[in-house]
Amino acid sequence: MATTTHTPAPTSLASVTIEVTDLEAARRFYSAFGVDGYVRLRASEAHSTGFRGFTLALTVAGPATVDGFVAAAVDAGATVLKPAAKSLWGYGGTVQAPDGTIWKIATSARKDTGPATREIDEIVLLIGVEDVKATKQFYVARGLTVGKSFGGKYAEFAAGESSPVKLALYKRRALAKDLGVPADGAGSHRVVLGGTPGAFTDPDGFAWEAPEQS
């Protein structure tokens, strides 16, 4: 008798949906912040406490643009977790949206080479995991391609053709420390990743589903 081997359908990150309690308020915030073209929003009353285990990171051209995005977020109701400042790797700051999602805005440049803009070079969905190597292999087995990998500390996947957001993995506690928040948290992550024909949940509880049609 022939043996049939079932392999998971290829997965690629095609959309990122943030679940919020107040949909209209979230739409106003993300429009004012300037990232509404990169994420989707969905109303949800799912319970969540503390750190949700992920951040969305914006990479921009220079410090003035970082300051512009931080100011826009704060004006729209965000809370500053880490004021924008210079560091060894560049310049950046961290804010928390009214819905609880944490956003990091950064640049590798320490000086401006031009005026501030509203352009975003890259958005990365950075999820905090317990075992970077194991979760990386989980996603590789599902068809994702590793773009960068630094042992058991960090892994980044190549962006899918249909997604404006790149997926990356980081140790959960290290991610929380970098964001300036306690690592403890429970309940829903309040983020859903789209890009697979069938729904599944990864080893750290992040949910995937078929992407919604625009």
JSON list of C-alpha atoms in Angstrom, two decimals:
[
{"chain": "A", "resi": 1, "resn": "MET", "atom": "CA", "xyz": [0.00, 0.00, 0.00]},
{"chain": "A", "resi": 2, "resn": "ALA", "atom": "CA", "xyz": [1.30, 3.41, -0.93]},
{"chain": "A", "resi": 3, "resn": "THR", "atom": "CA", "xyz": [2.05, 5.81, 1.89]},
{"chain": "A", "resi": 4, "resn": "THR", "atom": "CA", "xyz": [0.83, 9.38, 1.56]},
{"chain": "A", "resi": 5, "resn": "THR", "atom": "CA", "xyz": [2.93, 12.06, 3.21]},
{"chain": "A", "resi": 6, "resn": "HIS", "atom": "CA", "xyz": [1.13, 15.23, 4.22]},
{"chain": "A", "resi": 7, "resn": "THR", "atom": "CA", "xyz": [3.24, 18.39, 4.23]},
{"chain": "A", "resi": 8, "resn": "PRO", "atom": "CA", "xyz": [2.05, 21.83, 5.34]},
{"chain": "A", "resi": 9, "resn": "ALA", "atom": "CA", "xyz": [1.06, 24.23, 2.59]},
{"chain": "A", "resi": 10, "resn": "PRO", "atom": "CA", "xyz": [3.72, 26.92, 1.97]},
{"chain": "A", "resi": 11, "resn": "THR", "atom": "CA", "xyz": [3.35, 29.90, 4.27]},
{"chain": "A", "resi": 12, "resn": "SER", "atom": "CA", "xyz": [4.23, 33.52, 3.56]},
{"chain": "A", "resi": 13, "resn": "LEU", "atom": "CA", "xyz": [3.38, 36.62, 5.55]},
{"chain": "A", "resi": 14, "resn": "ALA", "atom": "CA", "xyz": [0.76, 38.42, 3.46]},
{"chain": "A", "resi": 15, "resn": "SER", "atom": "CA", "xyz": [-0.99, 40.55, 6.08]},
{"chain": "A", "resi": 16, "resn": "VAL", "atom": "CA", "xyz": [-0.87, 41.64, 9.71]},
{"chain": "A", "resi": 17, "resn": "THR", "atom": "CA", "xyz": [-4.15, 42.23, 11.56]},
{"chain": "A", "resi": 18, "resn": "ILE", "atom": "CA", "xyz": [-4.22, 43.99, 14.92]},
{"chain": "A", "resi": 19, "resn": "GLU", "atom": "CA", "xyz": [-7.21, 43.16, 17.10]},
{"chain": "A", "resi": 20, "resn": "VAL", "atom": "CA", "xyz": [-8.62, 46.15, 18.99]},
{"chain": "A", "resi": 21, "resn": "THR", "atom": "CA", "xyz": [-11.56, 46.85, 21.29]},
{"chain": "A", "resi": 22, "resn": "ASP", "atom": "CA", "xyz": [-12.50, 50.19, 19.69]},
{"chain": "A", "resi": 23, "resn": "LEU", "atom": "CA", "xyz": [-12.26, 49.84, 15.92]},
{"chain": "A", "resi": 24, "resn": "GLU", "atom": "CA", "xyz": [-13.12, 53.43, 14.95]},
{"chain": "A", "resi": 25, "resn": "ALA", "atom": "CA", "xyz": [-10.70, 54.92, 17.49]},
{"chain": "A", "resi": 26, "resn": "ALA", "atom": "CA", "xyz": [-7.95, 52.60, 16.25]},
{"chain": "A", "resi": 27, "resn": "ARG", "atom": "CA", "xyz": [-8.61, 53.61, 12.64]},
{"chain": "A", "resi": 28, "resn": "ARG", "atom": "CA", "xyz": [-8.27, 57.28, 13.56]},
{"chain": "A", "resi": 29, "resn": "PHE", "atom": "CA", "xyz": [-5.03, 56.62, 15.44]},
{"chain": "A", "resi": 30, "resn": "TYR", "atom": "CA", "xyz": [-3.32, 54.57, 12.74]},
{"chain": "A", "resi": 31, "resn": "SER", "atom": "CA", "xyz": [-4.35, 57.02, 10.04]},
{"chain": "A", "resi": 32, "resn": "ALA", "atom": "CA", "xyz": [-2.86, 59.92, 12.02]},
{"chain": "A", "resi": 33, "resn": "PHE", "atom": "CA", "xyz": [0.24, 57.88, 12.85]},
{"chain": "A", "resi": 34, "resn": "GLY", "atom": "CA", "xyz": [0.73, 57.15, 9.15]},
{"chain": "A", "resi": 35, "resn": "VAL", "atom": "CA", "xyz": [0.86, 53.35, 9.13]},
{"chain": "A", "resi": 36, "resn": "ASP", "atom": "CA", "xyz": [-2.72, 52.48, 8.16]},
{"chain": "A", "resi": 37, "resn": "GLY", "atom": "CA", "xyz": [-1.55, 51.18, 4.79]},
{"chain": "A", "resi": 38, "resn": "TYR", "atom": "CA", "xyz": [0.58, 48.51, 6.43]},
{"chain": "A", "resi": 39, "resn": "VAL", "atom": "CA", "xyz": [-1.71, 46.85, 8.97]},
{"chain": "A", "resi": 40, "resn": "ARG", "atom": "CA", "xyz": [-5.31, 45.74, 9.13]},
{"chain": "A", "resi": 41, "resn": "LEU", "atom": "CA", "xyz": [-7.61, 46.24, 12.10]},
{"chain": "A", "resi": 42, "resn": "ARG", "atom": "CA", "xyz": [-10.32, 44.01, 13.51]},
{"chain": "A", "resi": 43, "resn": "ALA", "atom": "CA", "xyz": [-12.63, 44.43, 16.47]},
{"chain": "A", "resi": 44, "resn": "SER", "atom": "CA", "xyz": [-12.06, 41.89, 19.22]},
{"chain": "A", "resi": 45, "resn": "GLU", "atom": "CA", "xyz": [-12.79, 41.57, 22.94]},
{"chain": "A", "resi": 46, "resn": "ALA", "atom": "CA", "xyz": [-10.10, 38.91, 23.44]},
{"chain": "A", "resi": 47, "resn": "HIS", "atom": "CA", "xyz": [-8.58, 39.10, 26.92]},
{"chain": "A", "resi": 48, "resn": "SER", "atom": "CA", "xyz": [-4.96, 40.21, 27.19]},
{"chain": "A", "resi": 49, "resn": "THR", "atom": "CA", "xyz": [-2.76, 41.39, 30.05]},
{"chain": "A", "resi": 50, "resn": "GLY", "atom": "CA", "xyz": [0.75, 42.85, 30.15]},
{"chain": "A", "resi": 51, "resn": "PHE", "atom": "CA", "xyz": [3.25, 42.41, 27.31]},
{"chain": "A", "resi": 52, "resn": "ARG", "atom": "CA", "xyz": [1.60, 40.91, 24.23]},
{"chain": "A", "resi": 53, "resn": "GLY", "atom": "CA", "xyz": [4.83, 39.41, 22.99]},
{"chain": "A", "resi": 54, "resn": "PHE", "atom": "CA", "xyz": [5.46, 41.43, 19.85]},
{"chain": "A", "resi": 55, "resn": "THR", "atom": "CA", "xyz": [6.31, 44.83, 18.44]},
{"chain": "A", "resi": 56, "resn": "LEU", "atom": "CA", "xyz": [6.02, 46.46, 15.04]},
{"chain": "A", "resi": 57, "resn": "ALA", "atom": "CA", "xyz": [9.21, 48.28, 14.08]},
{"chain": "A", "resi": 58, "resn": "LEU", "atom": "CA", "xyz": [9.45, 51.09, 11.54]},
{"chain": "A", "resi": 59, "resn": "THR", "atom": "CA", "xyz": [12.77, 51.79, 9.84]},
{"chain": "A", "resi": 60, "resn": "VAL", "atom": "CA", "xyz": [13.05, 55.29, 8.40]},
{"chain": "A", "resi": 61, "resn": "ALA", "atom": "CA", "xyz": [15.71, 57.46, 6.77]},
{"chain": "A", "resi": 62, "resn": "GLY", "atom": "CA", "xyz": [16.89, 59.76, 9.55]},
{"chain": "A", "resi": 63, "resn": "PRO", "atom": "CA", "xyz": [16.42, 61.14, 13.08]},
{"chain": "A", "resi": 64, "resn": "ALA", "atom": "CA", "xyz": [14.09, 63.95, 11.99]},
{"chain": "A", "resi": 65, "resn": "THR", "atom": "CA", "xyz": [11.74, 61.41, 10.41]},
{"chain": "A", "resi": 66, "resn": "VAL", "atom": "CA", "xyz": [11.85, 59.31, 13.60]},
{"chain": "A", "resi": 67, "resn": "ASP", "atom": "CA", "xyz": [10.89, 62.41, 15.59]},
{"chain": "A", "resi": 68, "resn": "GLY", "atom": "CA", "xyz": [8.07, 63.14, 13.16]},
{"chain": "A", "resi": 69, "resn": "PHE", "atom": "CA", "xyz": [6.52, 59.69, 13.51]},
{"chain": "A", "resi": 70, "resn": "VAL", "atom": "CA", "xyz": [6.89, 59.74, 17.30]},
{"chain": "A", "resi": 71, "resn": "ALA", "atom": "CA", "xyz": [5.26, 63.17, 17.48]},
{"chain": "A", "resi": 72, "resn": "ALA", "atom": "CA", "xyz": [2.41, 62.06, 15.21]},
{"chain": "A", "resi": 73, "resn": "ALA", "atom": "CA", "xyz": [1.79, 58.99, 17.38]},
{"chain": "A", "resi": 74, "resn": "VAL", "atom": "CA", "xyz": [1.81, 61.01, 20.61]},
{"chain": "A", "resi": 75, "resn": "ASP", "atom": "CA", "xyz": [-0.48, 63.68, 19.14]},
{"chain": "A", "resi": 76, "resn": "ALA", "atom": "CA", "xyz": [-2.89, 60.88, 18.21]},
{"chain": "A", "resi": 77, "resn": "GLY", "atom": "CA", "xyz": [-2.89, 59.44, 21.74]},
{"chain": "A", "resi": 78, "resn": "ALA", "atom": "CA", "xyz": [0.14, 57.15, 22.02]},
{"chain": "A", "resi": 79, "resn": "THR", "atom": "CA", "xyz": [2.26, 56.86, 25.17]},
{"chain": "A", "resi": 80, "resn": "VAL", "atom": "CA", "xyz": [6.05, 57.18, 24.98]},
{"chain": "A", "resi": 81, "resn": "LEU", "atom": "CA", "xyz": [7.80, 54.11, 26.41]},
{"chain": "A", "resi": 82, "resn": "LYS", "atom": "CA", "xyz": [11.30, 55.18, 25.38]},
{"chain": "A", "resi": 83, "resn": "PRO", "atom": "CA", "xyz": [11.97, 58.74, 24.18]},
{"chain": "A", "resi": 84, "resn": "ALA", "atom": "CA", "xyz": [13.80, 58.96, 20.86]},
{"chain": "A", "resi": 85, "resn": "ALA", "atom": "CA", "xyz": [17.54, 59.10, 21.48]},
{"chain": "A", "resi": 86, "resn": "LYS", "atom": "CA", "xyz": [20.92, 58.22, 19.99]},
{"chain": "A", "resi": 87, "resn": "SER", "atom": "CA", "xyz": [22.40, 54.77, 20.63]},
{"chain": "A", "resi": 88, "resn": "LEU", "atom": "CA", "xyz": [25.23, 52.59, 19.40]},
{"chain": "A", "resi": 89, "resn": "TRP", "atom": "CA", "xyz": [23.17, 51.45, 16.43]},
{"chain": "A", "resi": 90, "resn": "GLY", "atom": "CA", "xyz": [21.56, 54.76, 15.44]},
{"chain": "A", "resi": 91, "resn": "TYR", "atom": "CA", "xyz": [18.57, 56.72, 16.68]},
{"chain": "A", "resi": 92, "resn": "GLY", "atom": "CA", "xyz": [15.11, 55.62, 17.76]},
{"chain": "A", "resi": 93, "resn": "GLY", "atom": "CA", "xyz": [12.24, 55.61, 20.22]},
{"chain": "A", "resi": 94, "resn": "THR", "atom": "CA", "xyz": [9.32, 53.43, 21.31]},
{"chain": "A", "resi": 95, "resn": "VAL", "atom": "CA", "xyz": [5.64, 54.29, 21.73]},
{"chain": "A", "resi": 96, "resn": "GLN", "atom": "CA", "xyz": [2.53, 52.36, 22.72]},
{"chain": "A", "resi": 97, "resn": "ALA", "atom": "CA", "xyz": [-0.68, 52.90, 20.76]},
{"chain": "A", "resi": 98, "resn": "PRO", "atom": "CA", "xyz": [-3.97, 53.43, 22.64]},
{"chain": "A", "resi": 99, "resn": "ASP", "atom": "CA", "xyz": [-4.96, 49.85, 21.72]},
{"chain": "A", "resi": 100, "resn": "GLY", "atom": "CA", "xyz": [-1.82, 48.54, 23.46]},
{"chain": "A", "resi": 101, "resn": "THR", "atom": "CA", "xyz": [0.30, 47.71, 20.43]},
{"chain": "A", "resi": 102, "resn": "ILE", "atom": "CA", "xyz": [3.95, 48.72, 20.84]},
{"chain": "A", "resi": 103, "resn": "TRP", "atom": "CA", "xyz": [5.70, 50.47, 17.96]},
{"chain": "A", "resi": 104, "resn": "LYS", "atom": "CA", "xyz": [9.42, 51.10, 17.62]},
{"chain": "A", "resi": 105, "resn": "ILE", "atom": "CA", "xyz": [10.58, 53.81, 15.22]},
{"chain": "A", "resi": 106, "resn": "ALA", "atom": "CA", "xyz": [14.27, 53.82, 14.34]},
{"chain": "A", "resi": 107, "resn": "THR", "atom": "CA", "xyz": [17.00, 54.71, 11.88]},
{"chain": "A", "resi": 108, "resn": "SER", "atom": "CA", "xyz": [20.58, 53.54, 11.54]},
{"chain": "A", "resi": 109, "resn": "ALA", "atom": "CA", "xyz": [21.59, 57.12, 10.70]},
{"chain": "A", "resi": 110, "resn": "ARG", "atom": "CA", "xyz": [22.75, 59.36, 13.52]},
{"chain": "A", "resi": 111, "resn": "LYS", "atom": "CA", "xyz": [22.52, 62.55, 11.48]},
{"chain": "A", "resi": 112, "resn": "ASP", "atom": "CA", "xyz": [19.97, 63.80, 8.99]},
{"chain": "A", "resi": 113, "resn": "THR", "atom": "CA", "xyz": [21.06, 64.01, 5.37]},
{"chain": "A", "resi": 114, "resn": "GLY", "atom": "CA", "xyz": [17.80, 65.61, 4.27]},
{"chain": "A", "resi": 115, "resn": "PRO", "atom": "CA", "xyz": [14.49, 66.96, 5.56]},
{"chain": "A", "resi": 116, "resn": "ALA", "atom": "CA", "xyz": [12.02, 64.89, 7.54]},
{"chain": "A", "resi": 117, "resn": "THR", "atom": "CA", "xyz": [9.59, 62.85, 5.47]},
{"chain": "A", "resi": 118, "resn": "ARG", "atom": "CA", "xyz": [6.63, 60.56, 6.11]},
{"chain": "A", "resi": 119, "resn": "GLU", "atom": "CA", "xyz": [8.26, 57.72, 4.20]},
{"chain": "A", "resi": 120, "resn": "ILE", "atom": "CA", "xyz": [8.77, 54.29, 5.77]},
{"chain": "A", "resi": 121, "resn": "ASP", "atom": "CA", "xyz": [11.66, 52.20, 4.48]},
{"chain": "A", "resi": 122, "resn": "GLU", "atom": "CA", "xyz": [10.65, 48.94, 6.19]},
{"chain": "A", "resi": 123, "resn": "ILE", "atom": "CA", "xyz": [8.23, 47.52, 8.75]},
{"chain": "A", "resi": 124, "resn": "VAL", "atom": "CA", "xyz": [9.16, 44.43, 10.73]},
{"chain": "A", "resi": 125, "resn": "LEU", "atom": "CA", "xyz": [6.78, 42.40, 12.88]},
{"chain": "A", "resi": 126, "resn": "LEU", "atom": "CA", "xyz": [9.11, 41.21, 15.63]},
{"chain": "A", "resi": 127, "resn": "ILE", "atom": "CA", "xyz": [7.61, 38.43, 17.72]},
{"chain": "A", "resi": 128, "resn": "GLY", "atom": "CA", "xyz": [9.05, 37.37, 21.05]},
{"chain": "A", "resi": 129, "resn": "VAL", "atom": "CA", "xyz": [9.64, 33.62, 21.33]},
{"chain": "A", "resi": 130, "resn": "GLU", "atom": "CA", "xyz": [11.04, 31.24, 23.92]},
{"chain": "A", "resi": 131, "resn": "ASP", "atom": "CA", "xyz": [13.32, 29.34, 21.53]},
{"chain": "A", "resi": 132, "resn": "VAL", "atom": "CA", "xyz": [14.43, 31.23, 18.43]},
{"chain": "A", "resi": 133, "resn": "LYS", "atom": "CA", "xyz": [16.09, 28.21, 16.78]},
{"chain": "A", "resi": 134, "resn": "ALA", "atom": "CA", "xyz": [13.08, 25.93, 17.26]},
{"chain": "A", "resi": 135, "resn": "THR", "atom": "CA", "xyz": [10.57, 28.52, 16.06]},
{"chain": "A", "resi": 136, "resn": "LYS", "atom": "CA", "xyz": [12.78, 29.37, 13.09]},
{"chain": "A", "resi": 137, "resn": "GLN", "atom": "CA", "xyz": [12.80, 25.71, 12.06]},
{"chain": "A", "resi": 138, "resn": "PHE", "atom": "CA", "xyz": [9.02, 25.56, 12.53]},
{"chain": "A", "resi": 139, "resn": "TYR", "atom": "CA", "xyz": [8.58, 28.36, 9.99]},
{"chain": "A", "resi": 140, "resn": "VAL", "atom": "CA", "xyz": [11.22, 27.04, 7.61]},
{"chain": "A", "resi": 141, "resn": "ALA", "atom": "CA", "xyz": [9.29, 23.75, 7.55]},
{"chain": "A", "resi": 142, "resn": "ARG", "atom": "CA", "xyz": [6.22, 25.74, 6.54]},
{"chain": "A", "resi": 143, "resn": "GLY", "atom": "CA", "xyz": [7.96, 27.39, 3.60]},
{"chain": "A", "resi": 144, "resn": "LEU", "atom": "CA", "xyz": [9.40, 30.64, 4.93]},
{"chain": "A", "resi": 145, "resn": "THR", "atom": "CA", "xyz": [12.91, 31.59, 3.81]},
{"chain": "A", "resi": 146, "resn": "VAL", "atom": "CA", "xyz": [15.45, 32.81, 6.36]},
{"chain": "A", "resi": 147, "resn": "GLY", "atom": "CA", "xyz": [16.98, 36.15, 5.39]},
{"chain": "A", "resi": 148, "resn": "LYS", "atom": "CA", "xyz": [19.19, 36.72, 8.44]},
{"chain": "A", "resi": 149, "resn": "SER", "atom": "CA", "xyz": [19.99, 34.57, 11.44]},
{"chain": "A", "resi": 150, "resn": "PHE", "atom": "CA", "xyz": [22.15, 35.14, 14.50]},
{"chain": "A", "resi": 151, "resn": "GLY", "atom": "CA", "xyz": [22.24, 31.83, 16.36]},
{"chain": "A", "resi": 152, "resn": "GLY", "atom": "CA", "xyz": [19.57, 31.50, 19.01]},
{"chain": "A", "resi": 153, "resn": "LYS", "atom": "CA", "xyz": [19.16, 35.27, 19.44]},
{"chain": "A", "resi": 154, "resn": "TYR", "atom": "CA", "xyz": [17.49, 36.57, 16.28]},
{"chain": "A", "resi": 155, "resn": "ALA", "atom": "CA", "xyz": [16.10, 35.36, 12.96]},
{"chain": "A", "resi": 156, "resn": "GLU", "atom": "CA", "xyz": [14.55, 37.31, 10.12]},
{"chain": "A", "resi": 157, "resn": "PHE", "atom": "CA", "xyz": [12.59, 35.91, 7.19]},
{"chain": "A", "resi": 158, "resn": "ALA", "atom": "CA", "xyz": [12.59, 37.20, 3.64]},
{"chain": "A", "resi": 159, "resn": "ALA", "atom": "CA", "xyz": [9.58, 39.40, 2.92]},
{"chain": "A", "resi": 160, "resn": "GLY", "atom": "CA", "xyz": [6.81, 37.86, 0.85]},
{"chain": "A", "resi": 161, "resn": "GLU", "atom": "CA", "xyz": [5.92, 39.45, -2.47]},
{"chain": "A", "resi": 162, "resn": "SER", "atom": "CA", "xyz": [2.44, 40.36, -1.24]},
{"chain": "A", "resi": 163, "resn": "SER", "atom": "CA", "xyz": [3.39, 41.70, 2.19]},
{"chain": "A", "resi": 164, "resn": "PRO", "atom": "CA", "xyz": [4.63, 45.16, 3.18]},
{"chain": "A", "resi": 165, "resn": "VAL", "atom": "CA", "xyz": [5.72, 43.71, 6.53]},
{"chain": "A", "resi": 166, "resn": "LYS", "atom": "CA", "xyz": [8.65, 41.41, 7.28]},
{"chain": "A", "resi": 167, "resn": "LEU", "atom": "CA", "xyz": [8.55, 38.74, 10.01]},
{"chain": "A", "resi": 168, "resn": "ALA", "atom": "CA", "xyz": [11.37, 38.33, 12.55]},
{"chain": "A", "resi": 169, "resn": "LEU", "atom": "CA", "xyz": [11.98, 36.38, 15.76]},
{"chain": "A", "resi": 170, "resn": "TYR", "atom": "CA", "xyz": [13.63, 37.55, 18.98]},
{"chain": "A", "resi": 171, "resn": "LYS", "atom": "CA", "xyz": [13.87, 36.14, 22.50]},
{"chain": "A", "resi": 172, "resn": "ARG", "atom": "CA", "xyz": [10.75, 37.26, 24.37]},
{"chain": "A", "resi": 173, "resn": "ARG", "atom": "CA", "xyz": [12.51, 38.60, 27.46]},
{"chain": "A", "resi": 174, "resn": "ALA", "atom": "CA", "xyz": [15.18, 40.35, 25.40]},
{"chain": "A", "resi": 175, "resn": "LEU", "atom": "CA", "xyz": [12.46, 41.97, 23.28]},
{"chain": "A", "resi": 176, "resn": "ALA", "atom": "CA", "xyz": [10.58, 43.21, 26.35]},
{"chain": "A", "resi": 177, "resn": "LYS", "atom": "CA", "xyz": [13.81, 44.62, 27.79]},
{"chain": "A", "resi": 178, "resn": "ASP", "atom": "CA", "xyz": [14.58, 46.41, 24.54]},
{"chain": "A", "resi": 179, "resn": "LEU", "atom": "CA", "xyz": [11.10, 47.96, 24.53]},
{"chain": "A", "resi": 180, "resn": "GLY", "atom": "CA", "xyz": [11.30, 48.99, 28.18]},
{"chain": "A", "resi": 181, "resn": "VAL", "atom": "CA", "xyz": [8.36, 46.89, 29.44]},
{"chain": "A", "resi": 182, "resn": "PRO", "atom": "CA", "xyz": [8.03, 43.92, 31.85]},
{"chain": "A", "resi": 183, "resn": "ALA", "atom": "CA", "xyz": [8.15, 40.58, 30.03]},
{"chain": "A", "resi": 184, "resn": "ASP", "atom": "CA", "xyz": [5.12, 39.16, 31.84]},
{"chain": "A", "resi": 185, "resn": "GLY", "atom": "CA", "xyz": [1.88, 38.88, 29.95]},
{"chain": "A", "resi": 186, "resn": "ALA", "atom": "CA", "xyz": [-0.98, 36.49, 29.29]},
{"chain": "A", "resi": 187, "resn": "GLY", "atom": "CA", "xyz": [-3.97, 35.98, 27.05]},
{"chain": "A", "resi": 188, "resn": "SER", "atom": "CA", "xyz": [-4.34, 36.92, 23.41]},
{"chain": "A", "resi": 189, "resn": "HIS", "atom": "CA", "xyz": [-1.41, 38.40, 21.51]},
{"chain": "A", "resi": 190, "resn": "ARG", "atom": "CA", "xyz": [-4.00, 40.59, 19.75]},
{"chain": "A", "resi": 191, "resn": "VAL", "atom": "CA", "xyz": [-2.25, 40.14, 16.42]},
{"chain": "A", "resi": 192, "resn": "VAL", "atom": "CA", "xyz": [-3.14, 37.71, 13.62]},
{"chain": "A", "resi": 193, "resn": "LEU", "atom": "CA", "xyz": [-0.82, 36.83, 10.75]},
{"chain": "A", "resi": 194, "resn": "GLY", "atom": "CA", "xyz": [-2.33, 36.13, 7.34]},
{"chain": "A", "resi": 195, "resn": "GLY", "atom": "CA", "xyz": [-0.79, 34.10, 4.57]},
{"chain": "A", "resi": 196, "resn": "THR", "atom": "CA", "xyz": [-1.66, 30.44, 4.84]},
{"chain": "A", "resi": 197, "resn": "PRO", "atom": "CA", "xyz": [-4.53, 28.43, 3.30]},
{"chain": "A", "resi": 198, "resn": "GLY", "atom": "CA", "xyz": [-5.30, 26.78, 6.63]},
{"chain": "A", "resi": 199, "resn": "ALA", "atom": "CA", "xyz": [-5.27, 28.23, 10.14]},
{"chain": "A", "resi": 200, "resn": "PHE", "atom": "CA", "xyz": [-2.54, 27.21, 12.57]},
{"chain": "A", "resi": 201, "resn": "THR", "atom": "CA", "xyz": [-0.85, 28.46, 15.72]},
{"chain": "A", "resi": 202, "resn": "ASP", "atom": "CA", "xyz": [2.92, 28.61, 16.12]},
{"chain": "A", "resi": 203, "resn": "PRO", "atom": "CA", "xyz": [4.86, 27.29, 19.16]},
{"chain": "A", "resi": 204, "resn": "ASP", "atom": "CA", "xyz": [4.49, 30.63, 20.99]},
{"chain": "A", "resi": 205, "resn": "GLY", "atom": "CA", "xyz": [0.79, 31.05, 20.41]},
{"chain": "A", "resi": 206, "resn": "PHE", "atom": "CA", "xyz": [0.82, 33.42, 17.44]},
{"chain": "A", "resi": 207, "resn": "ALA", "atom": "CA", "xyz": [-2.19, 32.71, 15.20]},
{"chain": "A", "resi": 208, "resn": "TRP", "atom": "CA", "xyz": [-2.12, 32.43, 11.41]},
{"chain": "A", "resi": 209, "resn": "GLU", "atom": "CA", "xyz": [-5.08, 32.36, 9.07]},
{"chain": "A", "resi": 210, "resn": "ALA", "atom": "CA", "xyz": [-5.93, 32.87, 5.42]},
{"chain": "A", "resi": 211, "resn": "PRO", "atom": "CA", "xyz": [-5.45, 36.56, 4.61]},
{"chain": "A", "resi": 212, "resn": "GLU", "atom": "CA", "xyz": [-8.60, 38.64, 4.22]},
{"chain": "A", "resi": 213, "resn": "GLN", "atom": "CA", "xyz": [-9.25, 39.98, 0.77]},
{"chain": "A", "resi": 214, "resn": "SER", "atom": "CA", "xyz": [-8.70, 43.72, 0.40]}
]
